[in-house]
Each structure stands twice: as structure tokens, then as C-alpha cells.
């Protein structure tokens, strides 16, 4: 059985289980049993239960008869997440235009240029995500950043088990163009333009997801 030192790293178990969910390793409907996880990670059940409670608060799992289950989301829920992201991320973009430092701007430019320099789909996807994270950090609003991190994770669970419409080559090119427009507004400290361009950017992404959901007729397997 695990030592007390192993049990003390409850946060590491949270991140380990969370990663297995958002990566698709533990897909929607997967049952997560505390005793099974504690045996797998060689720890007591306490830190595992704490991790699962946090994941329930994140909206990634829900209680079941046997422990917890990775949430399966209906199309309506995916749409709600997208709408929430539009509201929060447009506020983050507006705040970034007002509050960003030169260091914040340099980070945004660096990630944007790195994105433009690669053609690898997986790397593009990761860099696009990092650009949004950098933008939220430039807004210096921790609450928005934390909420966005939760929403991102909820969508990743869905994306891990579908063919994301957002991964189409034409869309990836448009994303880069839209990011450039938002970045320009942030550089010029034009808060209104940054907000409006982010709304347009996220609204288009939402519409792609709605189309994909309409074609598939489901949100998850």
C-alpha cells in the first residue's frame, strides 16, 4: 500500500486522471472506481477520491453507482459550452487589450509566429490552444482563465472521440488569420475591436461544431 508521502501528492493524481480523460484514454461513459485507481497508482483511496471530487467540480465526471463515470454530453450541452466560451473569451480579449504588458504581447507574438511556421496538425492544434491561454493571461483575470480552462477540458473530452470540424485545413488557416486580427487589436489597445473579433472567431468555431453535431446526431460515442 502507498506511503503517506505518496498520498500527499493528491494534486498529481488529479492531473493524471484529468489527462487520461481529456486525451480520450478514458472516454465518455468510462467508469472510474476509486479502489481500482488507487491500486493502479499505488496510493490509498483518499487522494483518489479527492481527485475525483475535483474532476466532478470541473464537470468532467459524475457520480455513479460504482464510483464515478466520465460525462457524456448531449449536443445541447456542447452548444452551451460554446456559448459560454464566446462570452468569457471575448471579455478576456477585451481585458488583454487594456491590461497587457509588453511581455504579454511578446508571448502572444511568439506563439502566433510559431503557429504560422508549422504545418503539423497536432502542433497547430496545441499552439492554437497555447495562444488562447497566453491571451487570457494577458487579460490578467484569474477567474476567467480558470473558467476557460474548465470549458476547454470539457470540449477536449468531446473532441477526443470525434473528428473535430475545427481541424479541417481551411479552418486552421482561418484561425491563424483571425488570431492575427485579434492580436493586432490587442497590440493597438483597441478593446472593442479585440472583443468583437474574438466574438466573430469563437462564433464561427461554434457554428462548425453545430454543423458537425447536426451531421452526426450525437455529441459523444
Coordinates of C-alpha atoms in Angstrom, one line a residue:
X1 CA 0.0 0.0 0.0
X2 CA 1.1 3.6 -0.6
X3 CA 3.1 5.6 1.8
X4 CA 1.9 8.8 3.4
X5 CA 4.3 10.6 1.2
X6 CA 2.7 9.2 -1.9
X7 CA -0.7 10.1 -0.6
X8 CA 0.4 13.7 -0.1
X9 CA 0.5 14.4 -3.8
X10 CA -3.3 14.5 -4.3
X11 CA -2.8 17.2 -7.0
X12 CA -0.7 14.9 -9.1
X13 CA -3.4 12.2 -9.1
X14 CA -5.9 14.8 -10.1
X15 CA -3.8 15.9 -13.1
X16 CA -3.1 12.3 -14.0
X17 CA -6.7 11.2 -14.1
X18 CA -7.7 14.5 -15.8
X19 CA -5.2 13.9 -18.6
X20 CA -6.5 10.4 -19.2
X21 CA -10.0 11.9 -19.6
X22 CA -9.2 14.9 -21.9
X23 CA -6.8 12.8 -24.0
X24 CA -9.5 10.3 -24.7
X25 CA -7.9 7.4 -22.9
X26 CA -10.8 7.3 -20.5
X27 CA -13.7 8.2 -22.8
X28 CA -17.3 9.3 -22.1
X29 CA -19.1 6.6 -20.2
X30 CA -15.9 5.1 -18.7
X31 CA -16.4 4.1 -15.0
X32 CA -13.7 5.3 -12.6
X33 CA -13.6 3.2 -9.4
X34 CA -11.6 4.7 -6.6
X35 CA -10.3 1.3 -5.4
X36 CA -9.2 0.4 -8.9
X37 CA -7.4 3.7 -9.4
X38 CA -5.8 3.6 -6.0
X39 CA -4.3 0.1 -6.9
X40 CA -3.2 1.4 -10.3
X41 CA -1.4 4.4 -8.8
X42 CA -0.3 2.5 -5.7
X43 CA -1.8 5.0 -3.3
X44 CA -4.6 5.0 -0.7
X45 CA -8.2 5.7 -1.8
X46 CA -8.3 9.1 -0.1
X47 CA -6.2 11.2 -2.6
X48 CA -8.0 9.4 -5.5
X49 CA -11.4 10.3 -4.1
X50 CA -10.2 13.9 -3.6
X51 CA -9.1 14.0 -7.3
X52 CA -12.4 12.6 -8.5
X53 CA -14.3 15.2 -6.4
X54 CA -12.3 17.9 -8.1
X55 CA -13.0 16.4 -11.5
X56 CA -16.7 16.3 -10.7
X57 CA -16.5 20.1 -9.9
X58 CA -14.8 20.5 -13.3
X59 CA -17.7 18.9 -15.0
X60 CA -15.6 16.0 -16.3
X61 CA -17.1 13.2 -14.3
X62 CA -20.3 12.5 -12.3
X63 CA -21.2 10.1 -9.5
X64 CA -22.4 6.7 -10.4
X65 CA -23.4 3.5 -8.6
X66 CA -19.8 2.2 -8.8
X67 CA -17.7 5.3 -8.2
X68 CA -17.7 7.9 -10.9
X69 CA -18.3 8.0 -14.7
X70 CA -16.8 10.2 -17.3
X71 CA -19.6 12.5 -18.5
X72 CA -21.3 12.1 -21.9
X73 CA -22.6 15.4 -23.1
X74 CA -25.7 16.0 -25.3
X75 CA -25.4 18.3 -28.3
X76 CA -27.3 21.0 -26.3
X77 CA -24.6 20.9 -23.6
X78 CA -21.8 21.2 -26.2
X79 CA -23.7 24.3 -27.6
X80 CA -24.0 25.8 -24.1
X81 CA -20.2 25.3 -23.5
X82 CA -19.5 27.1 -26.8
X83 CA -21.8 30.0 -25.9
X84 CA -20.1 30.4 -22.5
X85 CA -16.7 30.4 -24.2
X86 CA -17.8 33.2 -26.5
X87 CA -18.9 35.3 -23.6
X88 CA -15.8 34.7 -21.4
X89 CA -13.1 34.7 -24.1
X90 CA -14.4 37.9 -25.7
X91 CA -14.1 39.5 -22.2
X92 CA -10.6 38.1 -21.9
X93 CA -9.6 39.6 -25.3
X94 CA -11.1 43.0 -24.3
X95 CA -9.2 42.9 -21.0
X96 CA -6.0 41.9 -22.7
X97 CA -6.2 45.0 -25.0
X98 CA -6.4 47.1 -21.9
X99 CA -4.1 45.4 -19.4
X100 CA -1.5 43.6 -21.5
X101 CA 2.2 44.3 -20.8
X102 CA 4.9 44.3 -23.3
X103 CA 5.9 40.8 -22.1
X104 CA 2.4 39.6 -22.6
X105 CA 2.4 41.0 -26.1
X106 CA 5.8 39.4 -26.8
X107 CA 4.4 36.0 -25.7
X108 CA 1.4 36.3 -28.0
X109 CA 3.5 37.3 -30.9
X110 CA 5.9 34.4 -30.3
X111 CA 3.2 31.8 -30.2
X112 CA 1.5 33.3 -33.2
X113 CA 4.6 33.2 -35.2
X114 CA 5.4 29.7 -34.1
X115 CA 1.9 28.6 -35.3
X116 CA 2.4 30.3 -38.7
X117 CA 5.7 28.4 -39.1
X118 CA 4.4 24.9 -38.7
X119 CA 2.2 22.6 -40.8
X120 CA 1.9 19.7 -38.4
X121 CA -1.9 19.4 -37.5
X122 CA -1.2 18.2 -33.9
X123 CA 1.3 21.0 -33.3
X124 CA -1.0 23.6 -34.8
X125 CA -3.8 22.4 -32.5
X126 CA -1.5 22.7 -29.5
X127 CA -0.1 26.1 -30.4
X128 CA -3.6 27.4 -31.1
X129 CA -4.6 26.4 -27.6
X130 CA -1.4 28.0 -26.1
X131 CA -2.2 31.2 -28.0
X132 CA -5.6 31.4 -26.3
X133 CA -4.0 30.7 -22.9
X134 CA -1.5 33.5 -23.5
X135 CA -4.3 35.8 -24.4
X136 CA -6.2 35.0 -21.2
X137 CA -3.1 35.6 -19.1
X138 CA -2.6 38.9 -20.9
X139 CA -6.1 39.8 -19.6
X140 CA -4.9 39.4 -16.0
X141 CA -8.3 38.0 -14.9
X142 CA -7.6 34.7 -13.0
X143 CA -11.3 33.9 -12.7
X144 CA -11.9 34.0 -16.4
X145 CA -8.7 32.0 -17.1
X146 CA -9.8 29.2 -14.6
X147 CA -13.3 29.0 -16.0
X148 CA -11.9 28.8 -19.6
X149 CA -9.6 26.1 -18.6
X150 CA -12.5 24.0 -17.4
X151 CA -14.6 24.7 -20.5
X152 CA -11.6 23.8 -22.7
X153 CA -11.2 20.5 -20.9
X154 CA -14.9 19.7 -21.3
X155 CA -14.7 20.2 -25.1
X156 CA -11.5 18.2 -25.3
X157 CA -13.3 15.2 -24.0
X158 CA -15.8 15.5 -26.8
X159 CA -13.1 16.2 -29.4
X160 CA -11.1 13.2 -28.4
X161 CA -13.9 10.9 -29.6
X162 CA -15.0 12.7 -32.8
X163 CA -13.3 14.1 -35.9
X164 CA -13.3 17.8 -34.9
X165 CA -14.6 20.1 -37.7
X166 CA -12.1 22.7 -36.3
X167 CA -9.2 20.5 -37.6
X168 CA -10.1 21.0 -41.3
X169 CA -7.1 22.6 -43.2
X170 CA -9.2 25.5 -44.4
X171 CA -10.3 26.2 -40.8
X172 CA -6.8 26.1 -39.4
X173 CA -5.8 28.7 -41.9
X174 CA -8.7 30.9 -40.9
X175 CA -7.9 30.5 -37.3
X176 CA -4.4 31.9 -37.9
X177 CA -5.9 34.8 -39.8
X178 CA -8.4 35.5 -37.1
X179 CA -5.8 35.3 -34.4
X180 CA -3.7 37.9 -36.3
X181 CA -6.7 40.3 -36.3
X182 CA -7.2 39.9 -32.5
X183 CA -3.5 40.2 -31.9
X184 CA -3.4 43.5 -33.9
X185 CA -6.3 44.9 -31.8
X186 CA -4.5 43.9 -28.6
X187 CA -1.3 45.5 -29.8
X188 CA -3.2 48.7 -30.6
X189 CA -5.0 48.5 -27.2
X190 CA -8.3 48.6 -29.1
X191 CA -10.5 46.8 -26.6
X192 CA -13.7 47.0 -28.6
X193 CA -12.1 45.5 -31.7
X194 CA -10.4 42.8 -29.7
X195 CA -13.7 41.8 -28.2
X196 CA -15.7 41.9 -31.4
X197 CA -13.0 39.9 -33.3
X198 CA -13.0 37.3 -30.6
X199 CA -16.7 37.0 -30.7
X200 CA -16.6 36.5 -34.5
X201 CA -13.8 34.0 -34.1
X202 CA -15.5 31.9 -31.5
X203 CA -18.9 32.2 -33.1
X204 CA -17.5 30.7 -36.3
X205 CA -15.9 27.8 -34.4
X206 CA -19.3 27.3 -32.6
X207 CA -21.1 27.1 -35.9
X208 CA -18.6 24.5 -37.2
X209 CA -19.3 22.4 -34.1
X210 CA -23.1 22.8 -34.6
X211 CA -22.7 21.6 -38.1
X212 CA -20.7 18.6 -37.0
X213 CA -23.2 17.7 -34.3
X214 CA -26.1 18.0 -36.8
X215 CA -24.4 15.7 -39.2
X216 CA -23.5 13.1 -36.5
X217 CA -26.7 13.4 -34.5
X218 CA -24.8 12.9 -31.3
X219 CA -22.2 14.5 -29.1
X220 CA -20.2 11.5 -28.0
X221 CA -20.0 7.8 -28.7

